[in-house]
Amino acid sequence: MNSQGKDHGNLANRKHPMHGVLFVDGQPIIIFDTVCTKDRSPWLASDAVHQLLREIWQEASAWWMGRYMIMPDHIHFFAAATESTIAFDSWVKYWKSQFTKRHKVPEHRWLTDHWDVRIRNETAYEEKWDYVLQNPERAGLVAKPKDWQWQGVIHDLPWK
């Protein structure tokens, strides 16, 4: 059972993320998250979407957006805790709602949930980014990861 009294059974077989950020003294708080479009609709990979997301992430400063990769139907990103007391889940909901309001395309909807994982060490941080970086190539969208134009960094999030 977790701290809310919920029994999540075998965590290895769970189908939904168990949200909430674990704070460990002496370690940075860096989260790896994946946010998907509703029904995995492929509308994200465009210059207009990329620009609007960058603007919103810069404004939504309760958490710092680090490196990100925008795929046609999902976004992978790293975020770090700031001094804010805003919960990570609330921050994700906030920037998704801001995007929806400003984008004004009713058919472009987000999946309600998202999948987040706390990065536990520098090696895991780099391994996750290497995996994310290869996504466009694995999907057959580009020959080399650097050719995928819908990726970037808002804040540099060093491990230490």
Tab-separated table of C-alpha atoms in Angstrom:
chain	number	residue	atom	x	y	z
A	1	MET	CA	0.000	0.000	0.000
A	2	ASN	CA	1.158	3.523	-0.694
A	3	SER	CA	0.898	6.594	1.515
A	4	GLN	CA	-2.691	7.192	0.363
A	5	GLY	CA	-3.732	3.675	1.458
A	6	LYS	CA	-4.070	2.395	-2.098
A	7	ASP	CA	-2.850	-1.061	-3.027
A	8	HIS	CA	-1.255	-0.892	-6.454
A	9	GLY	CA	-0.488	-4.617	-6.621
A	10	ASN	CA	2.479	-5.644	-8.716
A	11	LEU	CA	4.037	-2.349	-9.834
A	12	ALA	CA	5.858	-3.997	-12.735
A	13	ASN	CA	2.512	-4.843	-14.344
A	14	ARG	CA	0.705	-1.569	-13.691
A	15	LYS	CA	-1.145	0.019	-16.586
A	16	HIS	CA	-1.359	3.535	-15.159
A	17	PRO	CA	1.356	5.711	-13.661
A	18	MET	CA	1.533	6.173	-9.923
A	19	HIS	CA	1.903	9.949	-9.687
A	20	GLY	CA	3.674	11.945	-7.050
A	21	VAL	CA	7.273	13.053	-6.789
A	22	LEU	CA	9.562	11.443	-4.243
A	23	PHE	CA	11.941	13.991	-2.730
A	24	VAL	CA	15.335	12.640	-1.631
A	25	ASP	CA	17.737	14.885	0.287
A	26	GLY	CA	20.884	15.716	-1.617
A	27	GLN	CA	19.534	14.704	-5.032
A	28	PRO	CA	18.168	16.925	-7.765
A	29	ILE	CA	14.473	16.500	-8.533
A	30	ILE	CA	14.350	15.720	-12.257
A	31	ILE	CA	11.292	14.043	-13.748
A	32	PHE	CA	11.054	12.258	-17.098
A	33	ASP	CA	7.531	12.473	-18.471
A	34	THR	CA	5.575	11.405	-21.528
A	35	VAL	CA	2.409	13.242	-22.535
A	36	CYS	CA	0.282	11.827	-25.370
A	37	THR	CA	-2.416	13.168	-27.628
A	38	LYS	CA	-5.932	11.785	-27.313
A	39	ASP	CA	-6.281	8.619	-29.403
A	40	ARG	CA	-2.598	9.082	-30.334
A	41	SER	CA	-3.673	11.548	-33.006
A	42	PRO	CA	-0.536	12.792	-34.857
A	43	TRP	CA	-0.911	16.589	-34.661
A	44	LEU	CA	2.020	17.697	-32.492
A	45	ALA	CA	4.927	17.799	-34.953
A	46	SER	CA	4.459	21.245	-36.463
A	47	ASP	CA	6.203	24.595	-36.198
A	48	ALA	CA	3.089	26.316	-34.805
A	49	VAL	CA	2.612	23.718	-32.051
A	50	HIS	CA	6.324	23.729	-31.230
A	51	GLN	CA	6.453	27.521	-30.923
A	52	LEU	CA	3.323	27.717	-28.764
A	53	LEU	CA	4.525	24.946	-26.452
A	54	ARG	CA	7.882	26.701	-26.009
A	55	GLU	CA	6.113	29.955	-25.087
A	56	ILE	CA	3.854	28.220	-22.583
A	57	TRP	CA	6.679	26.197	-21.018
A	58	GLN	CA	8.688	29.404	-20.538
A	59	GLU	CA	5.693	31.047	-18.842
A	60	ALA	CA	4.703	28.019	-16.720
A	61	SER	CA	7.605	28.452	-14.334
A	62	ALA	CA	6.427	26.366	-11.359
A	63	TRP	CA	8.631	23.603	-12.790
A	64	TRP	CA	11.485	24.105	-15.245
A	65	MET	CA	11.153	22.414	-18.609
A	66	GLY	CA	14.469	20.900	-19.654
A	67	ARG	CA	15.176	18.872	-22.783
A	68	TYR	CA	12.158	17.783	-24.772
A	69	MET	CA	11.255	15.822	-27.900
A	70	ILE	CA	7.961	16.469	-29.680
A	71	MET	CA	6.864	13.448	-31.690
A	72	PRO	CA	3.731	13.443	-33.879
A	73	ASP	CA	1.518	11.963	-31.134
A	74	HIS	CA	3.471	12.400	-27.880
A	75	ILE	CA	6.048	14.511	-26.081
A	76	HIS	CA	8.950	13.274	-23.965
A	77	PHE	CA	10.514	15.787	-21.614
A	78	PHE	CA	12.534	16.359	-18.479
A	79	ALA	CA	11.394	18.818	-15.829
A	80	ALA	CA	12.983	19.971	-12.590
A	81	ALA	CA	11.522	21.204	-9.352
A	82	THR	CA	11.813	24.902	-8.539
A	83	GLU	CA	11.087	26.574	-5.240
A	84	SER	CA	7.383	26.434	-6.121
A	85	THR	CA	4.964	24.350	-4.072
A	86	ILE	CA	2.935	23.466	-7.178
A	87	ALA	CA	2.679	19.682	-7.596
A	88	PHE	CA	4.136	18.222	-10.790
A	89	ASP	CA	0.767	16.817	-11.911
A	90	SER	CA	-0.874	20.219	-11.435
A	91	TRP	CA	1.859	21.877	-13.485
A	92	VAL	CA	1.394	19.393	-16.359
A	93	LYS	CA	-2.383	19.945	-16.294
A	94	TYR	CA	-1.821	23.704	-16.263
A	95	TRP	CA	0.430	23.909	-19.312
A	96	LYS	CA	-1.742	21.455	-21.251
A	97	SER	CA	-4.818	23.595	-20.494
A	98	GLN	CA	-2.979	26.784	-21.481
A	99	PHE	CA	-1.959	25.182	-24.758
A	100	THR	CA	-5.520	24.044	-25.491
A	101	LYS	CA	-6.946	27.517	-24.795
A	102	ARG	CA	-4.412	29.293	-26.986
A	103	HIS	CA	-4.137	26.722	-29.769
A	104	LYS	CA	-7.896	26.819	-30.405
A	105	VAL	CA	-8.171	23.644	-32.483
A	106	PRO	CA	-10.899	21.563	-30.785
A	107	GLU	CA	-9.833	18.340	-32.506
A	108	HIS	CA	-6.356	18.617	-30.977
A	109	ARG	CA	-6.808	17.125	-27.544
A	110	TRP	CA	-4.516	15.670	-24.909
A	111	LEU	CA	-4.809	12.316	-23.239
A	112	THR	CA	-5.882	13.105	-19.680
A	113	ASP	CA	-3.097	11.174	-17.963
A	114	HIS	CA	0.660	11.168	-18.461
A	115	TRP	CA	3.517	8.859	-17.499
A	116	ASP	CA	6.194	10.303	-15.222
A	117	VAL	CA	9.287	8.751	-13.673
A	118	ARG	CA	11.712	10.340	-11.249
A	119	ILE	CA	15.284	10.155	-12.512
A	120	ARG	CA	17.378	8.593	-9.755
A	121	ASN	CA	20.946	9.126	-10.966
A	122	GLU	CA	23.050	10.768	-13.654
A	123	THR	CA	23.471	7.540	-15.624
A	124	ALA	CA	19.697	7.023	-15.829
A	125	TYR	CA	19.289	10.672	-16.877
A	126	GLU	CA	21.660	10.282	-19.827
A	127	GLU	CA	20.261	6.854	-20.777
A	128	LYS	CA	16.708	8.248	-20.888
A	129	TRP	CA	17.790	11.161	-23.082
A	130	ASP	CA	19.701	8.834	-25.426
A	131	TYR	CA	16.545	6.714	-25.753
A	132	VAL	CA	14.396	9.801	-26.418
A	133	LEU	CA	16.904	11.219	-28.898
A	134	GLN	CA	16.643	8.060	-31.019
A	135	ASN	CA	12.821	8.185	-31.175
A	136	PRO	CA	12.469	10.043	-34.503
A	137	GLU	CA	14.979	7.730	-36.179
A	138	ARG	CA	13.363	4.564	-34.740
A	139	ALA	CA	9.992	5.818	-36.003
A	140	GLY	CA	11.429	6.250	-39.511
A	141	LEU	CA	10.851	10.023	-39.482
A	142	VAL	CA	14.491	11.067	-40.038
A	143	ALA	CA	17.809	9.472	-40.945
A	144	LYS	CA	19.614	11.082	-37.984
A	145	PRO	CA	18.153	12.283	-34.665
A	146	LYS	CA	19.683	15.755	-35.073
A	147	ASP	CA	17.553	16.208	-38.213
A	148	TRP	CA	14.297	16.148	-36.192
A	149	GLN	CA	13.337	19.803	-35.843
A	150	TRP	CA	10.792	19.515	-33.013
A	151	GLN	CA	13.148	19.132	-30.068
A	152	GLY	CA	15.032	21.486	-27.826
A	153	VAL	CA	15.812	22.768	-24.348
A	154	ILE	CA	14.066	25.455	-22.317
A	155	HIS	CA	16.273	25.244	-19.191
A	156	ASP	CA	19.544	23.398	-18.804
A	157	LEU	CA	18.947	20.836	-16.041
A	158	PRO	CA	22.354	19.522	-14.965
A	159	TRP	CA	22.332	16.512	-12.670
A	160	LYS	CA	24.519	18.194	-10.041
